[in-house]
XYZ file of C-alpha atoms in Angstrom:
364
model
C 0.000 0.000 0.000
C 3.029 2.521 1.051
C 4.773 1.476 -2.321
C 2.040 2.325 -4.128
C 1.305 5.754 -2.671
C 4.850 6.137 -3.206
C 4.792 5.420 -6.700
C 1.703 7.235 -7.495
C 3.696 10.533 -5.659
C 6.485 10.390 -7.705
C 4.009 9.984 -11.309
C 2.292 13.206 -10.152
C 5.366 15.004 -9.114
C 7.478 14.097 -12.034
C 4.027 15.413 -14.166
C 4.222 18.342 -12.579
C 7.865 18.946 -12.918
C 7.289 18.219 -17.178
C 4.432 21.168 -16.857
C 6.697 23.180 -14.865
C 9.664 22.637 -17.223
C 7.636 22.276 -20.802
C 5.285 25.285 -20.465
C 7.400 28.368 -19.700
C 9.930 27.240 -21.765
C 7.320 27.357 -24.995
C 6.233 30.328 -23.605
C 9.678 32.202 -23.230
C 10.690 31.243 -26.721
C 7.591 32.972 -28.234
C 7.757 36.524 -29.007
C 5.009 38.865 -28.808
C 3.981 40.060 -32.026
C 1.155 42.547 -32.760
C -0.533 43.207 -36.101
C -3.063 45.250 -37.382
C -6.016 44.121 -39.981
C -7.559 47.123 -42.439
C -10.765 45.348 -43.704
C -13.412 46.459 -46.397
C -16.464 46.123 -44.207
C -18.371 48.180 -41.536
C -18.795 46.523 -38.039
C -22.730 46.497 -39.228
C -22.675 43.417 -41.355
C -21.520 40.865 -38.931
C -21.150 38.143 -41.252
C -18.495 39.230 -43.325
C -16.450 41.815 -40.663
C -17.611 39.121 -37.949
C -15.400 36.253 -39.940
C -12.612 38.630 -39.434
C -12.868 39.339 -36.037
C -13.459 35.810 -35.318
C -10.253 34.714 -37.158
C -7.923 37.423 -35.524
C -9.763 36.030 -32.067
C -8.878 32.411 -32.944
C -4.723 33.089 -34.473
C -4.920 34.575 -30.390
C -6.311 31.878 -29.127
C -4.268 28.874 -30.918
C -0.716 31.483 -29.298
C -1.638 31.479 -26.326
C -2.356 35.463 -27.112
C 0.998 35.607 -27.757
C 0.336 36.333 -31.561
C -2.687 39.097 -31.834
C -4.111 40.889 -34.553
C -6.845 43.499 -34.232
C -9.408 44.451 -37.328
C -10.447 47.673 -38.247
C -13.616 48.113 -39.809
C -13.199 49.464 -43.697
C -11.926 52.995 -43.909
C -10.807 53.572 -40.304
C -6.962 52.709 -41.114
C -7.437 52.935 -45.089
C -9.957 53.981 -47.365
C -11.507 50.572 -49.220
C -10.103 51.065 -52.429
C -6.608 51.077 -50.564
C -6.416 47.802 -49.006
C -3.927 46.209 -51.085
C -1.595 49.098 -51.015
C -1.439 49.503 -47.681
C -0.610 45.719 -46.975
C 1.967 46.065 -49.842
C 3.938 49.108 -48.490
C 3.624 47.571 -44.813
C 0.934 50.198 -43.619
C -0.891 47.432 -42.017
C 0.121 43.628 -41.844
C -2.484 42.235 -42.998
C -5.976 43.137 -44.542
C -9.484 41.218 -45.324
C -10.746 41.854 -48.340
C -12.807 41.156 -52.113
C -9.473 41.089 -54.094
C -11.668 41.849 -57.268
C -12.332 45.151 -56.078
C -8.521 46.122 -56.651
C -8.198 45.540 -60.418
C -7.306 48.466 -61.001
C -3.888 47.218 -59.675
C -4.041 43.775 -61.683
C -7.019 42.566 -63.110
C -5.952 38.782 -63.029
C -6.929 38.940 -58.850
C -10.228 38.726 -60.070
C -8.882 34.938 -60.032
C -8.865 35.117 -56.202
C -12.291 36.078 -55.757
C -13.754 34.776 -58.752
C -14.821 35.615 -62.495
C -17.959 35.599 -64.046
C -19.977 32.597 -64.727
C -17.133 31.027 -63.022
C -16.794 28.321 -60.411
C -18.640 27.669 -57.083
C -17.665 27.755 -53.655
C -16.541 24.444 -53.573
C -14.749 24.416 -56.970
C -13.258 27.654 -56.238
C -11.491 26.172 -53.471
C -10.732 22.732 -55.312
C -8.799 25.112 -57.535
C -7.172 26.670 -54.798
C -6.128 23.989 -53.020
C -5.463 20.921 -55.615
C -5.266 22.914 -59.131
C -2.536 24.718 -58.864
C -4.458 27.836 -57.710
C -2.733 29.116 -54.815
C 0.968 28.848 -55.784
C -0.291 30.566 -59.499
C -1.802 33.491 -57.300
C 1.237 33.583 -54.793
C 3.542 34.003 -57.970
C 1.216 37.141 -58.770
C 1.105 38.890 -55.967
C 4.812 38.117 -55.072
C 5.595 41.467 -57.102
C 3.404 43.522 -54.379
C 5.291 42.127 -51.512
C 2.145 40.106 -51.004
C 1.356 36.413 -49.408
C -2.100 35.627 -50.116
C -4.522 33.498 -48.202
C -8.018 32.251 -48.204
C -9.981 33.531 -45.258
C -13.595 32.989 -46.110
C -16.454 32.957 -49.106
C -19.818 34.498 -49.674
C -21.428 31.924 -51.709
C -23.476 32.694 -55.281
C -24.255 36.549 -54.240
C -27.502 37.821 -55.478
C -28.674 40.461 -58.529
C -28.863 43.397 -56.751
C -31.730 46.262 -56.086
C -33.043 47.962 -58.857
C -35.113 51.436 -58.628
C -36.743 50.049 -61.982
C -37.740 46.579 -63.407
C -35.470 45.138 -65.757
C -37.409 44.024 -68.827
C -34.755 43.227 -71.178
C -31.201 44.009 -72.498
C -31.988 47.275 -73.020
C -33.205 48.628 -69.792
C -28.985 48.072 -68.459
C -28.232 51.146 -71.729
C -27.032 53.954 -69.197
C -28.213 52.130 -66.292
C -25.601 53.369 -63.572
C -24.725 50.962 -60.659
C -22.632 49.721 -57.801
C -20.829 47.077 -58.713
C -17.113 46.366 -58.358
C -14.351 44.624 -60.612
C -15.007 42.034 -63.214
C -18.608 42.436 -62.988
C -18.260 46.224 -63.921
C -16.506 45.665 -66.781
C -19.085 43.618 -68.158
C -21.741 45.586 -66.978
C -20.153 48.209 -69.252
C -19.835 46.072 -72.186
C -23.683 45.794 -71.635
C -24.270 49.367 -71.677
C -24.617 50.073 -67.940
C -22.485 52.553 -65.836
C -20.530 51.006 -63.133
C -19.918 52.845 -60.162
C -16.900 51.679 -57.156
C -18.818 52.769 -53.934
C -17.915 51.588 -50.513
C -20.044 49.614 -48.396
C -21.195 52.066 -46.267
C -21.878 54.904 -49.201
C -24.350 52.039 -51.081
C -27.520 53.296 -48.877
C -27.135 57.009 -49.543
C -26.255 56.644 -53.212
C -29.209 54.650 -54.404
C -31.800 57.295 -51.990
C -30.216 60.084 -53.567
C -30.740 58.570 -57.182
C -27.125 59.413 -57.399
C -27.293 55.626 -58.657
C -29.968 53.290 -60.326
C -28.922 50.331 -58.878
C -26.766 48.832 -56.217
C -25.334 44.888 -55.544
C -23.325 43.590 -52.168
C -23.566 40.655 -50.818
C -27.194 38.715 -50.631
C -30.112 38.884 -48.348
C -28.228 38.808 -44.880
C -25.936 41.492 -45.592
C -28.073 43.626 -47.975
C -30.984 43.930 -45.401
C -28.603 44.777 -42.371
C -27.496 47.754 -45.166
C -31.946 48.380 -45.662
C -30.954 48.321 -49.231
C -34.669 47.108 -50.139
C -36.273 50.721 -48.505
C -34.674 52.414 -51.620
C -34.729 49.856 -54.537
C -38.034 47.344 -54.594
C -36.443 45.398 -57.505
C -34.583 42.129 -56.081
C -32.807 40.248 -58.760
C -30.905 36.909 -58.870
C -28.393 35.470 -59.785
C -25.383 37.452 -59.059
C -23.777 36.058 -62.197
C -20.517 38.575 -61.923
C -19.221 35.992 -59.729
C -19.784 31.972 -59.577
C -18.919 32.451 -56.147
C -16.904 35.437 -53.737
C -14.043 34.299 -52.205
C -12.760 36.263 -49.475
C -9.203 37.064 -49.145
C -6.371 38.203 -46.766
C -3.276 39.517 -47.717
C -0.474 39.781 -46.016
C 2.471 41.809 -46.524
C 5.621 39.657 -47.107
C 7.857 41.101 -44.446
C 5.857 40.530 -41.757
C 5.268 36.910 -43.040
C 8.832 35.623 -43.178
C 9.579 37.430 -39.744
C 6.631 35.615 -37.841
C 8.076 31.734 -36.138
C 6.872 28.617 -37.580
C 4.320 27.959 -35.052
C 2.750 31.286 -35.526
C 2.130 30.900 -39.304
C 0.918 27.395 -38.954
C -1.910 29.281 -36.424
C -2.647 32.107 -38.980
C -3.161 29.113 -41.651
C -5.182 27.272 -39.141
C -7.624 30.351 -38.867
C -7.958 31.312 -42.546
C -8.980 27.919 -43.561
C -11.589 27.552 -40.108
C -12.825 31.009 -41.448
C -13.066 29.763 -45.701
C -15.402 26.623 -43.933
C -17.276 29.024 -41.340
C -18.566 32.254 -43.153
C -19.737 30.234 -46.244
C -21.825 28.164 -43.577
C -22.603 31.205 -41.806
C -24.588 32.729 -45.145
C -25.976 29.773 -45.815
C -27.733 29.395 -42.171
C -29.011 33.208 -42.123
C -29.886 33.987 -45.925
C -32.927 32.061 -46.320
C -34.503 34.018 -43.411
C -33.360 37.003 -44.524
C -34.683 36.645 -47.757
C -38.277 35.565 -46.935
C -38.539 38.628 -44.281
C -37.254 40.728 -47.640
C -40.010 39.699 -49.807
C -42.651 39.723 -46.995
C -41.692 43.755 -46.324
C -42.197 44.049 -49.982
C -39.139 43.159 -52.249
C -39.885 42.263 -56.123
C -38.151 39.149 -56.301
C -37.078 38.001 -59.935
C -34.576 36.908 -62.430
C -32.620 38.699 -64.600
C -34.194 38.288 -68.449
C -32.484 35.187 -70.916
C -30.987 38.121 -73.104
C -29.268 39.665 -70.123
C -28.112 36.300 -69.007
C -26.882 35.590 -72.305
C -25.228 38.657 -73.325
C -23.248 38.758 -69.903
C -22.092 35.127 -70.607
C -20.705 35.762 -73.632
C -19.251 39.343 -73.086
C -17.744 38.039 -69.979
C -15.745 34.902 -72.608
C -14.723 38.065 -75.039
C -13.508 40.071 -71.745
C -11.162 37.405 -71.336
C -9.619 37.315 -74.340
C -9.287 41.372 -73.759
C -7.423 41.028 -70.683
C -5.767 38.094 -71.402
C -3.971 40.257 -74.505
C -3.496 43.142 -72.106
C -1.840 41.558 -68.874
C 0.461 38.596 -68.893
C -0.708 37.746 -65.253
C -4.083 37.285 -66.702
C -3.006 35.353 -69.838
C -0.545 33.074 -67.790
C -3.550 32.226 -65.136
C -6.452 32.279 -67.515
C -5.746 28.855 -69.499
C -5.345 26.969 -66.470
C -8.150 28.295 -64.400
C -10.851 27.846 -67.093
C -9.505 23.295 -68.223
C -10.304 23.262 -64.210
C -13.364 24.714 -64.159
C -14.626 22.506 -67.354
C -13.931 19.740 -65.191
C -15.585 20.299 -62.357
C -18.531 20.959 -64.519
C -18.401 17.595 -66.619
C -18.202 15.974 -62.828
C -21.008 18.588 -61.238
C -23.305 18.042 -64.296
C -23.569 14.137 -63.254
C -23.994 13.679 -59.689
C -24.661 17.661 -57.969
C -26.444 19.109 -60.475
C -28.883 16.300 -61.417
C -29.773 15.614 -57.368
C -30.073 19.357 -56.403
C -32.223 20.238 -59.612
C -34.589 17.072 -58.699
C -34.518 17.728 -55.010
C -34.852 21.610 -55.489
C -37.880 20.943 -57.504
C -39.755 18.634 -55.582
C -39.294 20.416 -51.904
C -40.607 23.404 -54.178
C -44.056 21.810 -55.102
C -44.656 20.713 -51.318
């Protein structure tokens, strides 16, 4: 009985010792580092600025707080259109952002968020992760001092909110709306006016008339904004993008000087972030929308011409920019033999069960 007391002493105090020894000694080794995250969002839509809160909360939490990072809501460090930059010339370490809304830099990071008519949620990140995606977009950005990472994704966004019903083809000639990169410059080749206008400046623009028509996100997000007081028209799909991947870059600098263990934490939360805001839309948008059209929002689709005169401007745009910007050209080619696939696999099995299913819950 005394030997085993004895024994069972020892086991606890020789545990303690390894806790005593083992836990400073990671804890001395790892420097404090602080970093600051510009984002393109107001605090308002919680989704979308809540993902990034969340993931600077969990890189803290997976350091032992050792490693924190604090968001700003968009234009409080930077103004929106000057995310990139400021990650690029070390302003800020890190931002959280639609990449496609800096094209005006380089149109191929369209390829991070994602093009027209162009892959899914799930694809997208198939790409990403399997076809070649990420080390392609790392070679990009790698001449803005850049390391880019996949921190979250919206899902198929919707139409937008029109003042006026859209008919036809014709009722987007001089149309003049918020809508960012690739989308835009489609929306151009259509006849419409596109118009860059941060988050927060959507609301007054479309009261004012100072715009015809405005597209974010989807019903969540675009009812915490009350974009359906000013703009009855509620139109689907958001075709501009198959799906919108969220981004964060990070400048390169800050990157290399952070310690193994830290990056392996940051990866940890972008990934936990690309599963949780997707599911995070998809829990709170079909109550959103229903609550939309039951306070009065026209719900429809965009007309067949629309549909297919985006579809096939958007395959001549590519050609454009593909001629213009060897970025685009070398991605491009790539990009589009993966999405082909994942449509000649979708078109079997997903499509053919979600179209039945879709259907048949609809005519209960």
């Amino acid at each position: 009985m005394q030997r085993r007391r004895f024994l069972t002493q020892v086991a606890a105090a020789t545990g303690a010792g390894l806790a005593t020894v083992g836990v400073p000694a990671i804890a001395q080794n790892a420097p404090a580092v602080r970093w600051r995250m510009s984002t393109g969002w107001p605090k308002s839509l919680d989704a979308i600025y809540g993902s990034a809160a969340e993931l600077c909360k969990r890189v803290g939490q997976l350091t032992d707080g050792k490693f924190e990072i604090r968001a700003f809501p968009g234009g409080e460090i930077v103004p929106y259109a000057q995310n990139m930059e400021a990650v690029s010339n070390g302003t800020v370490e890190c931002n959280h952002v639609l990449a496609t809304a800096h094209i005006g830099t380089n149109t191929a990071v369209a390829f991070d968020t994602g093009l027209s008519f162009g892959m899914n949620a799930r694809q997208h990140n198939s790409w990403i992760q399997y076809g070649g995606g990420l080390e392609q977009l790392r070679a990009m950005y790698k001449q803005y001092n850049i390391v880019n990472f996949v921190s979250g994704n919206v899902g198929v966004q919707m139409g937008g909110w029109f003042r006026k019903e859209i008919k036809s083809l014709a009722d987007l000639h001089g149309l003049k709306m918020r809508i960012g990169g690739i989308g835009g410059m489609v929306l151009t080749k259509l006849g419409a006016i596109p118009q860059q206008i941060p988050p927060g400046d959507i609301y007054p623009s479309l009261e004012k008339g100072t715009i015809d028509a405005a597209e974010w996100i989807g019903p969540y997000d675009d009812e915490k904004l009350g974009l359906n007081k000013v703009a009855p028209y509620y139109y689907s799909p958001g075709w501009w993008e198959g799906s919108a991947s969220i981004t964060t870059m990070v400048n390169d600098k800050a990157w290399e000087a952070l310690p193994p263990m830290y990056k392996a934490a940051f990866e940890c939360a972008c990934n936990e972030q690309a599963l949780r805001m997707l599911a995070n839309y998809d829990a709170h948008n079909p109550a959103a929308l229903r609550k939309l059209v039951a306070g009065g929002a026209k719900l429809a689709y965009f007309p067949k011409d629309v549909m297919q005169a985006a579809y096939k401007e958007s395959q001549v745009l590519w050609g454009e920019l593909s001629s213009k910007n060897p970025d685009f050209a070398k991605i491009y080619p790539g990009w589009k033999k993966y999405q082909e696939e994942e449509a000649s696999w979708f078109r079997v099995a997903e499509s053919a069960l979600d179209n039945f299913t879709f259907n048949a819950l609809a005519k209960r």
